[in-house]
Amino acid sequence: MPSSSSPSKRPEVSVLDAAEAARVVAREIAELVRSKAARGERTVLGLATGKTPMGVYRELLRLHREQGLSFARVTTFNLDEFVGLRPDDPRSFRAWMRRELFDHVDLDPAHAHVPDGSGSPTTLDRECERYRERIRAAGGLDLQLLGIGKNGHIAFNEPGSSRDSRMRVVELAPTTRASLAAEFGALERVPIHGLTLGVADVLAARAIRLLAFGEGKRAILERALQAPIGPDVPATFLREHADVRWIADAAAAGHSR
Ligand code: PGA
């Protein structure tokens, strides 16, 4: 497959402050959920953990509380999870999602999927297959919410991940583990491996909303937008997707305002 029709074209970035970005993305999600629900269809959302999407979740909770946005016809799939943590471990991404979103809305727990990283190497391979099969059975991801790691990772697709990578067990990059040290109390306690949807799985989403906030994301966002498309900066692969919106605050976009 050719890498892209115009791989050197720099994508447009919507420059919005974090609060405005959260409102814009949450509104888009709410409109999608409401219009599909009106047709009797479920909306399938791809969700991410981390600092970046928190504002979107807060805004979705507000829309649920104040405007009756219902998640009864929503199915969610998170991008990744740590290997070696049980789903009820407070440091797991599942527990994080419960605290930030799942426990506060009318989303059926049976439709809120997070990979289960608690198994052994063989069962984890099966978990990857099972998880991808569930996404397929749900009809694929309508909209994927995404952050970007300082090393250019998307989900746990660290540098070196190929365009056609699928869900799998991966070793976390040292910078990724370092950025999680505070949450685990010490670098040595951060899991070594993660389970992640692959680059190809992420790109299979019908729409992708990539968010990046703060000065700390500026250099990598620039590389994601400009560097040659390839595994050195997995986020560059997003430039091959037909419906990605790149949203960054002025600090991450390199604008002075
Ligand atoms: P962050 O992580 O949202 O906590 O900055 C983003 C990522 O690593 O994908």
mmCIF file of N, CA and C in Angstrom, residues 80-89 92-94 114-125 127-128 130 169 191 193-195:
data_model
loop_
_atom_site.group_PDB
_atom_site.id
_atom_site.type_symbol
_atom_site.label_atom_id
_atom_site.label_comp_id
_atom_site.label_asym_id
_atom_site.label_seq_id
_atom_site.Cartn_x
_atom_site.Cartn_y
_atom_site.Cartn_z
ATOM 1 N N ASP A 80 -5.327 0.289 26.072
ATOM 2 C CA ASP A 80 -4.206 -0.482 26.620
ATOM 3 C C ASP A 80 -4.388 -0.740 28.110
ATOM 4 N N GLU A 81 -3.488 -1.567 28.624
ATOM 5 C CA GLU A 81 -3.501 -1.909 30.058
ATOM 6 C C GLU A 81 -2.110 -2.412 30.431
ATOM 7 N N PHE A 82 -1.802 -2.354 31.719
ATOM 8 C CA PHE A 82 -0.526 -2.897 32.191
ATOM 9 C C PHE A 82 -0.607 -4.412 32.284
ATOM 10 N N VAL A 83 0.503 -5.057 32.000
ATOM 11 C CA VAL A 83 0.592 -6.502 32.222
ATOM 12 C C VAL A 83 1.007 -6.730 33.673
ATOM 13 N N GLY A 84 0.292 -7.647 34.321
ATOM 14 C CA GLY A 84 0.684 -8.022 35.683
ATOM 15 C C GLY A 84 -0.169 -7.382 36.762
ATOM 16 N N LEU A 85 -1.103 -6.518 36.371
ATOM 17 C CA LEU A 85 -2.015 -5.944 37.364
ATOM 18 C C LEU A 85 -3.385 -6.566 37.184
ATOM 19 N N ARG A 86 -4.033 -6.892 38.299
ATOM 20 C CA ARG A 86 -5.411 -7.381 38.198
ATOM 21 C C ARG A 86 -6.320 -6.190 37.865
ATOM 22 N N PRO A 87 -7.456 -6.476 37.204
ATOM 23 C CA PRO A 87 -8.347 -5.370 36.821
ATOM 24 C C PRO A 87 -8.800 -4.517 38.014
ATOM 25 N N ASP A 88 -8.884 -5.133 39.215
ATOM 26 C CA ASP A 88 -9.334 -4.341 40.369
ATOM 27 C C ASP A 88 -8.177 -3.650 41.094
ATOM 28 N N ASP A 89 -6.963 -3.805 40.589
ATOM 29 C CA ASP A 89 -5.835 -3.077 41.181
ATOM 30 C C ASP A 89 -6.049 -1.587 40.942
ATOM 31 N N SER A 92 -4.485 -0.004 37.947
ATOM 32 C CA SER A 92 -4.795 -0.469 36.589
ATOM 33 C C SER A 92 -5.543 0.616 35.820
ATOM 34 N N PHE A 93 -5.482 0.529 34.506
ATOM 35 C CA PHE A 93 -6.233 1.478 33.689
ATOM 36 C C PHE A 93 -7.740 1.246 33.847
ATOM 37 N N ARG A 94 -8.133 -0.013 34.105
ATOM 38 C CA ARG A 94 -9.570 -0.243 34.326
ATOM 39 C C ARG A 94 -10.040 0.537 35.555
ATOM 40 N N VAL A 114 -11.862 -3.019 28.848
ATOM 41 C CA VAL A 114 -10.456 -2.641 29.030
ATOM 42 C C VAL A 114 -9.692 -3.956 28.931
ATOM 43 N N PRO A 115 -8.580 -3.997 28.199
ATOM 44 C CA PRO A 115 -7.851 -5.273 28.131
ATOM 45 C C PRO A 115 -7.522 -5.771 29.538
ATOM 46 N N ASP A 116 -7.516 -7.092 29.697
ATOM 47 C CA ASP A 116 -7.176 -7.692 30.987
ATOM 48 C C ASP A 116 -5.724 -8.155 30.930
ATOM 49 N N GLY A 117 -4.862 -7.459 31.645
ATOM 50 C CA GLY A 117 -3.427 -7.754 31.595
ATOM 51 C C GLY A 117 -2.965 -8.681 32.697
ATOM 52 N N SER A 118 -3.914 -9.355 33.366
ATOM 53 C CA SER A 118 -3.506 -10.112 34.555
ATOM 54 C C SER A 118 -3.065 -11.543 34.254
ATOM 55 N N GLY A 119 -3.131 -11.968 32.988
ATOM 56 C CA GLY A 119 -2.836 -13.381 32.701
ATOM 57 C C GLY A 119 -1.368 -13.703 32.505
ATOM 58 N N SER A 120 -1.143 -14.945 32.032
ATOM 59 C CA SER A 120 0.213 -15.410 31.720
ATOM 60 C C SER A 120 0.460 -15.143 30.231
ATOM 61 N N PRO A 121 1.712 -15.295 29.755
ATOM 62 C CA PRO A 121 1.979 -14.995 28.338
ATOM 63 C C PRO A 121 1.019 -15.669 27.357
ATOM 64 N N THR A 122 0.681 -16.946 27.563
ATOM 65 C CA THR A 122 -0.242 -17.584 26.600
ATOM 66 C C THR A 122 -1.656 -17.022 26.700
ATOM 67 N N THR A 123 -2.130 -16.819 27.923
ATOM 68 C CA THR A 123 -3.500 -16.308 28.030
ATOM 69 C C THR A 123 -3.557 -14.866 27.547
ATOM 70 N N LEU A 124 -2.447 -14.140 27.654
ATOM 71 C CA LEU A 124 -2.458 -12.753 27.159
ATOM 72 C C LEU A 124 -2.586 -12.723 25.641
ATOM 73 N N ASP A 125 -1.955 -13.657 24.958
ATOM 74 C CA ASP A 125 -2.119 -13.727 23.495
ATOM 75 C C ASP A 125 -3.584 -13.973 23.149
ATOM 76 N N GLU A 127 -6.095 -13.205 25.065
ATOM 77 C CA GLU A 127 -6.825 -11.985 25.435
ATOM 78 C C GLU A 127 -6.780 -10.962 24.282
ATOM 79 N N CYS A 128 -5.610 -10.861 23.627
ATOM 80 C CA CYS A 128 -5.495 -9.933 22.491
ATOM 81 C C CYS A 128 -6.454 -10.324 21.377
ATOM 82 N N ARG A 130 -9.162 -12.162 21.608
ATOM 83 C CA ARG A 130 -10.539 -12.029 22.087
ATOM 84 C C ARG A 130 -10.969 -10.544 22.044
ATOM 85 N N VAL A 169 1.330 -7.943 23.306
ATOM 86 C CA VAL A 169 2.069 -7.586 24.523
ATOM 87 C C VAL A 169 3.318 -6.839 24.094
ATOM 88 N N PRO A 191 5.093 -1.436 35.887
ATOM 89 C CA PRO A 191 5.179 -2.684 35.104
ATOM 90 C C PRO A 191 6.110 -2.540 33.899
ATOM 91 N N HIS A 193 5.764 -4.488 31.116
ATOM 92 C CA HIS A 193 5.033 -4.760 29.879
ATOM 93 C C HIS A 193 3.621 -4.192 29.903
ATOM 94 N N GLY A 194 3.106 -4.004 28.718
ATOM 95 C CA GLY A 194 1.711 -3.584 28.566
ATOM 96 C C GLY A 194 1.047 -4.391 27.467
ATOM 97 N N LEU A 195 -0.276 -4.337 27.467
ATOM 98 C CA LEU A 195 -1.084 -4.907 26.370
ATOM 99 C C LEU A 195 -1.609 -3.704 25.615
#
